[in-house]
CSV table of C-alpha atoms in Angstrom, one decimal:
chain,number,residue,atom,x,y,z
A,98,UNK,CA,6.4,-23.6,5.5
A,99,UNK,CA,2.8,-22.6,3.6
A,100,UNK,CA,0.2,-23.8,5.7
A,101,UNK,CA,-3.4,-23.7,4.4
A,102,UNK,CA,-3.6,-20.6,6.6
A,103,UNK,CA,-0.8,-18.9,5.1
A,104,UNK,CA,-2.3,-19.4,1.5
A,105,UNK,CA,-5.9,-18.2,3.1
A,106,UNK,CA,-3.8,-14.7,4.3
A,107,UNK,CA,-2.4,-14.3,1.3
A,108,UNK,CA,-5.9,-14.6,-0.8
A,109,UNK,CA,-7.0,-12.4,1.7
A,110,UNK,CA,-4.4,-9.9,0.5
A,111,UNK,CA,-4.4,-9.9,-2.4
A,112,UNK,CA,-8.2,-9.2,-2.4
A,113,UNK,CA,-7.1,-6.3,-0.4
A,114,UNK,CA,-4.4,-5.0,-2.7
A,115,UNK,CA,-7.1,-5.5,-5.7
A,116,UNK,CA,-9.6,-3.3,-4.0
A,117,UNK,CA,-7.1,-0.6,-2.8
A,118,UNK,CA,-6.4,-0.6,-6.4
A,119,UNK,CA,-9.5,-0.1,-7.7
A,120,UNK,CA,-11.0,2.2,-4.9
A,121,UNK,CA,-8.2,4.5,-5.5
A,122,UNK,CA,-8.5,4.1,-9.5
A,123,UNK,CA,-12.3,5.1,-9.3
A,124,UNK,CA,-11.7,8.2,-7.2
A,125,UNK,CA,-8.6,9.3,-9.4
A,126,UNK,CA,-11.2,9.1,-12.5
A,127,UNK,CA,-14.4,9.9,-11.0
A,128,UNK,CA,-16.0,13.3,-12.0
A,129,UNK,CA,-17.9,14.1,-8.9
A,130,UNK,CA,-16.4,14.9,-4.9
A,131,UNK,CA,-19.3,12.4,-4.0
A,132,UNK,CA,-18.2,9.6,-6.0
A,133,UNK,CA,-14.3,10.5,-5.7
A,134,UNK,CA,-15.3,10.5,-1.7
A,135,UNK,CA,-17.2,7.3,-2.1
A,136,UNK,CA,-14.7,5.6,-3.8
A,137,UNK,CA,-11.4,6.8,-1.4
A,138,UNK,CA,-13.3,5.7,1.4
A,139,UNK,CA,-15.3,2.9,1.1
A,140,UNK,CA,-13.3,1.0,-1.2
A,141,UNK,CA,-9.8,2.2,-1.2
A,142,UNK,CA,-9.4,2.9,2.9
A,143,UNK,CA,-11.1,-1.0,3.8
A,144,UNK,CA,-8.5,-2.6,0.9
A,145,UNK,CA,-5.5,-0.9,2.7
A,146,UNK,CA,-6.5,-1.8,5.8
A,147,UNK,CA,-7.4,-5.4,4.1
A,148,UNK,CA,-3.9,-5.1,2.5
A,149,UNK,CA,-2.2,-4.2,5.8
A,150,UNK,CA,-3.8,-6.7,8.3
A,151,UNK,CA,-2.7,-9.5,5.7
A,152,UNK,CA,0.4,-8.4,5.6
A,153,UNK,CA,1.0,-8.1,9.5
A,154,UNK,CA,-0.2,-11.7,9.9
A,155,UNK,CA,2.1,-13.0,6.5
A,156,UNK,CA,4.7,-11.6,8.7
A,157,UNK,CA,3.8,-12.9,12.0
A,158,UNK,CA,3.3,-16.7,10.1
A,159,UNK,CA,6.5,-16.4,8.8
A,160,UNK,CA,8.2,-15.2,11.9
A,161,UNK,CA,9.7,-12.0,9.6
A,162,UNK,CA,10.4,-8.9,11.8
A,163,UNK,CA,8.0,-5.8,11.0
A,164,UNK,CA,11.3,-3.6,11.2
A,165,UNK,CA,13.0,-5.0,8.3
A,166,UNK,CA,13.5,-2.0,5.7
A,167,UNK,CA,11.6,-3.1,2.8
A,168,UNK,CA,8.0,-3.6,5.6
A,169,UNK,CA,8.5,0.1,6.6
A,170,UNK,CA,8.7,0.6,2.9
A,171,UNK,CA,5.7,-0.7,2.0
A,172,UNK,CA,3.8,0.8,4.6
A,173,UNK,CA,5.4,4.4,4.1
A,174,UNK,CA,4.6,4.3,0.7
A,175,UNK,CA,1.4,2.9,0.7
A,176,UNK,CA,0.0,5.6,3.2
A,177,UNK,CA,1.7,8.4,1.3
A,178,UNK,CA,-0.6,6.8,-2.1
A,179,UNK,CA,-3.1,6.5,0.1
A,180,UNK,CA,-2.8,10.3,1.1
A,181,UNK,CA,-2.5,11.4,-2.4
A,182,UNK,CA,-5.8,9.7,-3.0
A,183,UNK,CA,-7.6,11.6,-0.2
A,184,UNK,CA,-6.4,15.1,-1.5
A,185,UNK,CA,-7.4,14.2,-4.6
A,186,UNK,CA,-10.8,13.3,-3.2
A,187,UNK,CA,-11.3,16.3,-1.5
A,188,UNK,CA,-10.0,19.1,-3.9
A,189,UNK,CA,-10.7,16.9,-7.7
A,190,UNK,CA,-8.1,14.6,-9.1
A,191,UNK,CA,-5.3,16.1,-11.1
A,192,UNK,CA,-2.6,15.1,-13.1
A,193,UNK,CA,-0.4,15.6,-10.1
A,194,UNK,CA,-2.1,13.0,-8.0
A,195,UNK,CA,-2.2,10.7,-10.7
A,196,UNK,CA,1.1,10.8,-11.3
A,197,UNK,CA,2.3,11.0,-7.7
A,198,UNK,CA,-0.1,7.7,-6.8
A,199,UNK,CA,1.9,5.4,-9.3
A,200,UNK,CA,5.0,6.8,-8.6
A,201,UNK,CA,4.5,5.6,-4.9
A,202,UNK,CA,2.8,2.4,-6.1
A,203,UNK,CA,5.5,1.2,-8.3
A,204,UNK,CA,8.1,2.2,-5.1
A,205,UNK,CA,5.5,-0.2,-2.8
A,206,UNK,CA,5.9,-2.9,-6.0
A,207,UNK,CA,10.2,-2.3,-6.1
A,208,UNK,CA,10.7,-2.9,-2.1
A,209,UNK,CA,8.0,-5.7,-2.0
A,210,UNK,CA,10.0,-7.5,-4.9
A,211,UNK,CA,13.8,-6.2,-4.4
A,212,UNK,CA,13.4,-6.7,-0.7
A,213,UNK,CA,16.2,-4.5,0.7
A,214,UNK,CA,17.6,-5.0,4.5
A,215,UNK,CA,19.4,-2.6,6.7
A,216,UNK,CA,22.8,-2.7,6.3
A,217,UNK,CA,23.2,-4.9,3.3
């Protein structure tokens, strides 16, 4: 059942997905460690944790257990891009991180649509 709460989580996330998104765009295309720094951290680490927090409470709303295979998905996957955008902040963005991020992006987007379970 969507309450108006549910729908408030969910803009909520999204704003959080958009901003991990961007913060980790910035830093994979900025030219300085400052601004690749500024980017990963200030932006990128508060829409993950914005992106995570809506998440855990879509999940509590909808009475969904945090164990099911395709949750520890999206978190695994999500902190590994989120790793691969702090290397690349610290020792310069290369083609290797780029690549690496939407690789582990797109694996986030495939378990958050295909939804697998344990055991099915």
């Amino acid at each position: 059942m969507e309450t108006p709460a549910v729908h408030l989580v969910l803009l909520a996330k999204f704003a959080g997905v958009m901003l991990f998104i961007a913060g980790s765009g910035a830093s994979l295309l900025a030219r300085t460690r400052e601004e690749r720094r500024q980017a990963t951290h200030r932006i990128a680490s508060t829409g993950l944790f914005i992106t995570w927090s809506g998440g855990f409470a879509l999940a509590t709303l909808s009475a969904i257990p945090l164990s099911e295979l395709w949750i520890m998905l999206g978190l695994g996957l999500s902190l590994a891009a989120h790793v691969v955008v702090v290397s690349a902040a610290e020792r310069g963005a290369r083609r290797a991180h780029v690549v690496g991020f939407a690789a582990l992006i797109l694996g986030v987007l495939a378990a958050m649509i295909f939804r697998p379970v344990f055991g099915a």
